[in-house]
Short mmCIF file of C-alpha atoms and ligand atoms in Angstrom, two decimals:
data_model
loop_
_atom_site.label_atom_id
_atom_site.label_comp_id
_atom_site.label_asym_id
_atom_site.label_seq_id
_atom_site.Cartn_x
_atom_site.Cartn_y
_atom_site.Cartn_z
CA MET A 589 13.12 -9.95 17.39
CA LYS A 590 12.31 -7.42 19.86
CA THR A 591 12.08 -3.88 18.15
CA SER A 592 8.80 -1.28 19.10
CA VAL A 593 7.16 -2.29 16.59
CA THR A 594 6.79 -6.03 17.86
CA GLU A 595 6.03 -4.97 20.96
CA LEU A 596 3.49 -2.36 19.42
CA PHE A 597 1.62 -4.56 17.86
CA GLY A 598 2.46 -7.96 19.61
CA ILE A 599 4.32 -9.97 16.90
CA LYS A 600 7.28 -11.89 16.30
CA TYR A 601 8.74 -9.60 13.62
CA PRO A 602 8.69 -6.42 12.61
CA ILE A 603 7.69 -7.11 8.88
CA LEU A 604 4.48 -6.28 7.33
CA ASN A 605 2.94 -6.17 4.47
CA ALA A 606 1.45 -2.70 2.42
CA GLY A 607 -2.05 -2.76 2.89
CA MET A 608 -2.15 -2.23 -1.38
CA GLY A 609 -6.14 -2.26 -2.62
CA ARG A 610 -7.06 -4.53 -4.36
CA VAL A 611 -3.60 -6.38 -3.99
CA ALA A 612 -4.05 -7.56 -0.04
CA PHE A 613 -6.21 -9.81 0.22
CA PRO A 614 -6.91 -11.63 2.92
CA ASP A 615 -4.77 -14.72 1.89
CA MET A 616 -2.00 -12.55 1.91
CA VAL A 617 -3.08 -10.78 5.55
CA ALA A 618 -3.55 -14.55 6.92
CA ALA A 619 0.06 -15.33 5.68
CA VAL A 620 1.37 -12.28 6.95
CA SER A 621 0.41 -12.54 10.24
CA ASN A 622 0.82 -16.57 10.41
CA ALA A 623 4.09 -16.50 9.43
CA GLY A 624 4.76 -13.89 12.83
CA GLY A 625 4.47 -10.08 10.62
CA LEU A 626 1.74 -8.13 10.64
CA GLY A 627 -0.32 -8.85 7.23
CA VAL A 628 -2.67 -5.41 6.54
CA LEU A 629 -5.33 -5.42 4.40
CA GLY A 630 -5.64 -3.11 1.48
CA ALA A 631 -9.24 -1.79 1.72
CA GLY A 632 -8.60 0.31 -1.30
CA SER A 633 -11.99 2.28 -2.61
CA GLY A 634 -13.16 -1.35 -2.38
CA ALA A 635 -16.83 -1.13 -1.06
CA PRO A 636 -17.71 -1.06 2.43
CA GLU A 637 -19.48 -3.98 2.48
CA GLN A 638 -17.06 -6.15 0.53
CA THR A 639 -14.71 -4.66 3.49
CA ARG A 640 -16.98 -5.94 6.09
CA LYS A 641 -16.30 -9.40 4.69
CA GLN A 642 -12.56 -9.63 3.92
CA ILE A 643 -12.50 -8.71 7.69
CA ARG A 644 -14.42 -10.79 8.86
CA GLU A 645 -12.91 -13.69 6.34
CA ILE A 646 -9.30 -12.72 7.56
CA ARG A 647 -11.07 -13.69 10.99
CA THR A 648 -10.97 -17.23 10.24
CA LEU A 649 -7.92 -17.45 8.26
CA THR A 650 -6.20 -16.87 11.22
CA ASP A 651 -6.02 -15.49 15.71
CA LYS A 652 -2.87 -13.50 15.40
CA PRO A 653 -3.14 -9.41 14.84
CA PHE A 654 -3.93 -8.23 11.72
CA GLY A 655 -4.51 -4.81 10.39
CA ILE A 656 -6.44 -2.54 7.93
CA ASN A 657 -5.14 0.24 4.97
CA ALA A 658 -7.43 3.33 4.25
CA PRO A 659 -6.41 5.72 1.64
CA LEU A 660 -9.15 8.26 3.22
CA ALA A 661 -8.98 10.63 -0.14
CA LEU A 662 -9.99 8.29 -1.95
CA PRO A 663 -14.00 7.17 -2.77
CA ASN A 664 -15.39 4.95 0.14
CA GLY A 665 -11.71 5.54 1.77
CA LYS A 666 -13.62 7.29 5.44
CA GLU A 667 -16.26 4.44 4.69
CA ASN A 668 -13.75 1.47 5.20
CA ALA A 669 -12.51 3.28 7.98
CA ILE A 670 -15.94 3.52 9.82
CA VAL A 671 -15.96 -0.23 8.77
CA ALA A 672 -12.84 -1.35 10.43
CA LEU A 673 -13.55 1.01 13.95
CA GLU A 674 -17.24 -1.39 13.41
CA GLU A 675 -15.09 -4.04 13.23
CA LYS A 676 -12.26 -3.22 16.27
CA VAL A 677 -10.01 -4.01 13.40
CA PRO A 678 -6.36 -4.67 16.07
CA VAL A 679 -4.18 -2.10 14.08
CA ILE A 680 -5.92 0.74 10.96
CA ASN A 681 -3.28 1.94 8.50
CA TYR A 682 -4.46 5.30 7.41
CA SER A 683 -2.99 7.41 4.71
CA MET A 684 -3.58 10.58 2.11
CA GLY A 685 -5.19 11.97 4.64
CA LYS A 686 -6.68 13.40 8.45
CA GLY A 687 -6.79 10.34 10.75
CA ASP A 688 -7.06 12.33 13.91
CA TRP A 689 -10.63 11.31 14.58
CA ILE A 690 -9.51 6.95 13.54
CA ILE A 691 -6.96 7.23 16.21
CA LYS A 692 -9.76 8.15 19.08
CA ALA A 693 -11.86 5.90 18.06
CA ALA A 694 -9.72 2.98 17.86
CA HIS A 695 -7.93 4.11 20.90
CA GLN A 696 -11.67 3.24 22.33
CA TYR A 697 -11.69 -0.58 22.08
CA GLY A 698 -7.23 -0.98 22.70
CA GLY A 699 -6.98 -0.54 18.48
CA LYS A 700 -3.69 0.76 17.41
CA VAL A 701 -3.30 3.43 14.60
CA MET A 702 -0.58 4.43 11.81
CA ALA A 703 -0.77 7.19 9.24
CA SER A 704 1.32 6.76 6.46
CA VAL A 705 3.52 9.55 5.57
CA ASN A 706 5.95 11.03 3.37
CA ASP A 707 7.71 14.11 4.86
CA VAL A 708 8.33 15.68 8.92
CA HIS A 709 5.33 17.83 8.83
CA LEU A 710 2.92 14.48 8.00
CA ALA A 711 4.62 12.72 10.86
CA ARG A 712 4.82 15.40 13.29
CA ARG A 713 1.10 15.99 12.46
CA ALA A 714 0.50 11.80 13.04
CA GLN A 715 1.86 12.12 16.86
CA GLU A 716 0.66 15.12 17.99
CA HIS A 717 -3.17 13.85 16.81
CA GLY A 718 -2.01 10.45 19.18
CA CYS A 719 -0.89 8.03 16.36
CA ASP A 720 0.67 5.26 17.41
CA ALA A 721 3.34 4.65 15.00
CA VAL A 722 3.84 5.90 11.44
CA ILE A 723 4.88 4.12 7.95
CA ALA A 724 7.42 6.29 6.12
CA ALA A 725 7.40 5.77 2.47
CA GLY A 726 10.30 6.96 0.93
CA HIS A 727 10.88 7.76 -3.14
CA GLU A 728 11.96 4.85 -4.19
CA GLY A 729 8.64 3.20 -3.29
CA ALA A 730 5.38 1.89 -5.24
CA GLY A 731 2.09 3.93 -5.35
CA HIS A 732 1.85 7.33 -3.99
CA VAL A 733 5.06 8.28 -2.47
CA GLY A 734 6.88 11.51 -1.65
CA GLU A 735 10.24 12.94 -2.66
CA ILE A 736 12.35 11.95 -0.07
CA GLY A 737 14.14 9.04 -0.28
CA THR A 738 14.04 5.92 2.47
CA PHE A 739 17.38 6.33 3.49
CA VAL A 740 16.73 10.07 4.41
CA LEU A 741 13.41 9.55 5.79
CA LEU A 742 13.89 7.77 8.31
CA ASN A 743 17.28 8.83 9.19
CA ARG A 744 15.46 12.39 10.37
CA LEU A 745 12.11 10.43 11.42
CA ALA A 746 14.50 9.01 14.20
CA GLU A 747 15.85 12.70 15.17
CA VAL A 748 11.92 14.31 15.38
CA LEU A 749 9.74 11.60 16.83
CA ARG A 750 9.12 9.44 20.05
CA ILE A 751 7.06 7.12 18.65
CA PRO A 752 7.50 3.49 16.79
CA ILE A 753 9.10 4.04 12.38
CA ILE A 754 8.19 1.48 10.05
CA ALA A 755 9.91 1.88 6.70
CA ALA A 756 8.81 1.48 3.46
CA GLY A 757 9.92 1.94 -0.04
CA GLY A 758 12.98 -0.12 -1.34
CA ILE A 759 12.67 -3.14 0.81
CA ALA A 760 12.93 -6.47 -0.14
CA ASN A 761 14.90 -8.38 1.55
CA GLY A 762 17.04 -9.77 5.04
CA ALA A 763 19.93 -6.65 4.08
CA GLY A 764 17.03 -4.10 3.77
CA LEU A 765 15.30 -5.20 7.11
CA VAL A 766 18.70 -4.65 8.93
CA ALA A 767 19.64 -1.11 7.24
CA ALA A 768 15.92 0.03 8.19
CA LEU A 769 16.79 -0.71 11.92
CA ALA A 770 20.12 0.53 12.20
CA LEU A 771 18.43 4.07 10.34
CA GLY A 772 16.68 4.16 13.19
CA ALA A 773 13.02 2.30 12.38
CA GLY A 774 11.45 -0.89 14.32
CA GLY A 775 9.96 -2.81 11.15
CA ILE A 776 9.32 -2.67 7.82
CA SER A 777 6.69 -2.17 5.13
CA MET A 778 6.89 -4.41 1.66
CA GLY A 779 5.32 -3.80 -1.14
CA THR A 780 5.86 -5.07 -4.50
CA ARG A 781 8.34 -7.71 -2.20
CA PHE A 782 5.14 -9.33 -1.13
CA TRP A 783 2.90 -9.48 -4.39
CA THR A 784 5.81 -11.45 -6.29
CA THR A 785 5.02 -13.88 -4.20
CA LYS A 786 2.73 -17.57 -4.62
CA GLU A 787 -0.23 -15.98 -2.39
CA GLY A 788 -0.04 -12.97 -4.72
CA PRO A 789 -3.44 -12.19 -6.81
CA MET A 790 -1.61 -11.10 -9.97
CA HIS A 791 -1.77 -12.73 -12.55
CA PRO A 792 1.12 -15.07 -13.60
CA ASN A 793 2.53 -13.02 -16.64
CA TRP A 794 2.40 -10.01 -14.57
CA LYS A 795 4.52 -11.69 -11.57
CA ASN A 796 6.99 -12.81 -13.89
CA LYS A 797 7.42 -9.94 -15.82
CA ALA A 798 8.26 -8.75 -12.85
CA LEU A 799 11.78 -11.69 -12.22
CA GLU A 800 12.52 -9.62 -15.93
CA LEU A 801 12.84 -5.75 -14.05
CA ASP A 802 15.75 -3.85 -12.54
CA VAL A 803 15.35 -1.54 -10.63
CA GLN A 804 15.55 1.66 -13.56
CA ASP A 805 12.28 0.12 -14.57
CA THR A 806 9.72 1.60 -12.63
CA ILE A 807 8.02 5.53 -13.77
CA PHE A 808 7.61 8.03 -11.12
CA SER A 809 4.97 10.43 -12.82
CA THR A 810 1.91 13.00 -11.49
CA ARG A 811 0.27 11.72 -14.94
CA PHE A 812 -1.39 8.37 -13.72
CA ASP A 813 -3.95 9.31 -11.37
CA GLY A 814 -2.70 14.13 -10.95
CA ILE A 815 -0.86 12.57 -7.73
CA PRO A 816 3.44 12.01 -7.53
CA CYS A 817 3.25 8.11 -8.06
CA ARG A 818 5.01 4.89 -9.14
CA GLN A 819 3.89 2.37 -11.20
CA MET A 820 5.64 -0.51 -12.88
CA LYS A 821 7.77 0.49 -16.37
CA THR A 822 5.00 -1.48 -19.24
CA VAL A 823 3.48 0.15 -22.53
CA ALA A 824 0.64 1.18 -20.86
CA ALA A 825 2.39 3.14 -17.86
CA GLU A 826 5.05 4.86 -20.88
CA GLN A 827 1.61 6.22 -22.92
CA MET A 828 -0.38 6.97 -19.48
CA ALA A 829 3.30 9.29 -18.27
CA SER A 830 3.10 10.46 -21.69
CA GLY A 831 -0.74 11.99 -20.82
CA ARG A 832 -1.82 9.92 -24.48
CA MET A 833 -4.61 7.65 -23.11
CA LEU A 834 -7.11 10.43 -21.43
CA ASN A 835 -10.05 9.60 -24.10
CA LEU A 836 -12.95 11.68 -22.17
CA TRP A 837 -15.47 9.06 -23.92
CA GLU A 838 -13.98 6.15 -22.47
CA VAL A 839 -14.07 7.11 -19.06
CA PHE A 840 -17.44 8.44 -18.97
CA MET A 841 -18.57 4.85 -20.27
CA ASN A 842 -16.12 3.24 -17.82
CA SER A 843 -18.12 5.29 -14.68
CA PHE A 844 -21.04 3.60 -14.93
CA LYS A 845 -19.29 -0.05 -14.14
CA ILE A 846 -17.29 1.45 -11.32
CA ALA A 847 -19.75 3.09 -9.37
CA LYS A 848 -21.09 -0.60 -9.58
CA GLU A 849 -18.06 -1.91 -8.44
CA LEU A 850 -17.98 0.67 -5.69
CA GLU A 851 -21.32 0.64 -4.34
CA ILE A 852 -21.96 3.92 -5.27
CA PRO A 853 -24.78 5.36 -6.87
CA TRP A 854 -23.93 6.66 -9.99
CA LEU A 855 -25.55 10.45 -9.96
CA LYS A 856 -24.02 10.46 -6.26
CA LEU A 857 -20.56 9.48 -7.92
CA VAL A 858 -20.48 12.56 -10.48
CA LYS A 859 -21.96 14.74 -7.79
CA GLN A 860 -19.43 14.23 -5.57
CA THR A 861 -16.67 14.12 -8.39
CA LEU A 862 -18.07 17.18 -10.04
CA SER A 863 -17.85 19.26 -6.83
CA LEU A 864 -14.10 18.44 -6.52
CA GLY A 865 -13.40 21.00 -9.19
CA PRO A 866 -11.90 20.97 -12.51
CA ARG A 867 -8.06 19.58 -10.96
CA GLN A 868 -10.08 17.00 -9.07
CA ILE A 869 -11.84 15.83 -11.84
CA GLU A 870 -8.83 15.19 -14.05
CA SER A 871 -7.44 13.35 -11.72
CA MET A 872 -10.28 10.98 -10.78
CA MET A 873 -10.91 10.36 -14.38
CA ARG A 874 -7.42 9.03 -14.60
CA MET A 875 -7.84 7.15 -11.31
CA SER A 876 -10.66 5.30 -12.60
CA LYS A 877 -8.19 5.15 -15.99
CA MET A 878 -6.36 3.30 -13.48
CA LEU A 879 -8.49 1.11 -11.92
CA LYS A 880 -9.75 -0.55 -15.13
CA MET A 881 -5.82 -1.32 -16.00
CA HIS A 882 -5.43 -2.58 -12.34
CA THR A 883 -8.38 -5.26 -12.79
CA ILE A 884 -6.05 -6.35 -16.23
CA THR A 885 -3.17 -7.59 -14.20
CA LEU A 886 -5.94 -9.35 -11.53
CA THR A 887 -7.43 -11.24 -14.71
CA THR A 888 -5.87 -12.03 -18.37
CA GLY A 889 -2.66 -10.72 -17.47
CA ASP A 890 -2.66 -9.01 -20.77
CA LEU A 891 1.21 -7.64 -20.58
CA ASN A 892 0.30 -4.04 -23.26
CA THR A 893 -3.32 -2.77 -21.72
CA GLY A 894 -2.67 -3.23 -17.53
CA MET A 895 -0.62 -1.46 -14.80
CA THR A 896 0.12 -1.67 -11.53
CA ALA A 897 2.09 0.43 -8.91
CA SER A 898 5.59 -1.25 -8.11
CA GLY A 899 8.89 -0.10 -6.24
CA GLN A 900 11.91 0.51 -7.49
CA SER A 901 12.52 -2.91 -4.93
CA VAL A 902 11.28 -4.80 -8.41
CA GLY A 903 14.78 -4.95 -9.78
CA LEU A 904 15.84 -7.05 -6.84
CA ILE A 905 13.40 -9.65 -6.41
CA HIS A 906 14.07 -12.70 -8.76
CA ASP A 907 11.71 -15.50 -7.60
CA LEU A 908 7.93 -16.19 -6.21
CA PRO A 909 8.42 -17.96 -2.99
CA THR A 910 5.64 -18.69 -0.86
CA ILE A 911 5.19 -15.64 1.75
CA ALA A 912 6.44 -18.41 4.79
CA GLU A 913 9.52 -18.71 2.86
CA LEU A 914 9.91 -15.68 2.45
CA PHE A 915 10.02 -14.99 5.97
CA GLU A 916 11.93 -17.51 6.37
CA ARG A 917 14.69 -16.35 3.78
CA ILE A 918 14.55 -12.06 5.35
CA LEU A 919 15.48 -13.09 8.32
CA ALA A 920 18.68 -15.57 7.22
CA GLU A 921 19.55 -12.93 5.19
CA ALA A 922 19.19 -10.53 8.19
CA LYS A 923 21.38 -11.86 10.27
CA ALA A 924 24.16 -11.84 7.99
CA ALA A 925 24.22 -8.62 7.25
CA GLN A 926 23.75 -7.87 10.88
CA GLN A 927 26.76 -10.16 11.40
CA GLY A 928 28.36 -8.96 8.34
CA VAL A 929 28.30 -5.44 9.54
CA ALA A 930 29.07 -5.90 13.03
CA THR A 931 32.40 -7.49 11.98
CA ALA A 932 32.48 -4.70 9.55
CA VAL A 933 32.38 -1.75 12.44
CA ALA A 934 34.22 -4.33 14.97
CA ASP A 935 37.99 -4.30 11.97
C1 FMN B 344 0.52 -3.13 -6.01
C2 FMN B 344 0.56 -1.73 -5.22
C3 FMN B 344 -0.29 -1.29 -4.43
C4 FMN B 344 -0.56 -0.47 -3.22
N1 FMN B 344 -1.86 0.00 -2.98
C5 FMN B 344 -1.64 0.76 -1.68
C6 FMN B 344 -2.96 1.32 -1.16
O1 FMN B 344 -3.88 1.26 -1.10
N2 FMN B 344 -2.81 2.27 -0.09
C7 FMN B 344 -1.32 2.48 0.43
O2 FMN B 344 -1.91 3.33 1.07
N3 FMN B 344 -0.25 2.36 -0.32
C8 FMN B 344 -0.62 1.87 -1.42
N4 FMN B 344 0.47 0.89 -1.56
C9 FMN B 344 1.87 1.76 -1.77
C10 FMN B 344 2.90 0.62 -0.10
O3 FMN B 344 2.10 1.04 0.81
C11 FMN B 344 4.34 1.02 -0.51
O4 FMN B 344 4.32 2.39 -0.06
C12 FMN B 344 5.20 1.29 -1.02
O5 FMN B 344 4.63 -0.58 -1.88
C13 FMN B 344 5.92 0.33 -0.33
O6 FMN B 344 6.73 0.19 -2.01
P1 FMN B 344 7.68 -0.73 -1.92
O7 FMN B 344 7.21 -1.08 -3.45
O8 FMN B 344 9.15 -1.05 -2.68
O9 FMN B 344 7.93 -2.35 -0.34
C14 FMN B 344 0.52 -0.16 -2.77
C15 FMN B 344 1.54 -0.16 -3.66
C16 FMN B 344 1.59 -1.16 -4.57
C17 FMN B 344 3.36 -2.22 -4.88
#
């Protein structure tokens, strides 16, 4: 395939995995890049030296281009972007913040930068800062998404941007790929579809649970971590969205574990959090709770206490293929969808 995105990154197919924190690990990244797409490491709030190790591990698993996502508003977000620059990662994807400094530094070594955006204002700003592409994340998607649906967002961004657009949110098959290309995207990024694969690191209970769910089985709320966020509809997610889950003592006890995990001194973490003001403190407390619940999806697989981000696209997922199989199928589906459209338009 040849699109603005395959040309920009030097890849075979315009398909990216979303840089999902604590989910898109080196195995998944290498599998996507080796299949001809662009694998993207999810640095999340992981410790910077851990991120450096993961980048180096990816380089032992593939010689193809790959990327990294750094959510700048999270603890360790900026530090992880700095590690990515030091390691000269070919593609850096920043989200939740302003990344002009990343663009400048990455361009010095020939790296490419893409910003995740969910409205026209953010997309224009990314282009003005010199971003090479944007990931346009629509309302249907998993995690921190905005109010605008993928269809409208893409169509509008194609009117106002000169740089390539990668569509995200609600895409899980070849028909979605063709629709995104028709609306002006140069490629797609998928989150939920990629964690429901053999390479996805979630416990089998969670992957099997995803197969049971339909498009209405997610919850979009600000109560998860203070920022509008879409999570899979489970017992714990429903409790958290109803506001009943914030136990101060539990959060306090959990903060020690988090400081250790993020390799940040506990006092520094508390000081940083307190300096953010009351609303941000509540948001950070919720995030720490989410982090704990996400760990359950990777370890014990307990469906009653764990929680994970999931897009509405969960209802389009009916099996757990390998990433290589998924690529083959999406490309076949895309051809069929394209022929279907060609026939309909010709008629
Ligand atoms: C488990 C999970 C974790 C995610 N973590 C991140 C993250 O760390 N940074 C980020 O920018 N987006 C993250 N996202 C959102 C994705 O980047 C993307 O916008 C979304 O998955 C697209 O919707 P889809 O799941 O329908 O494909 C995450 C998504 C999932 C499913």
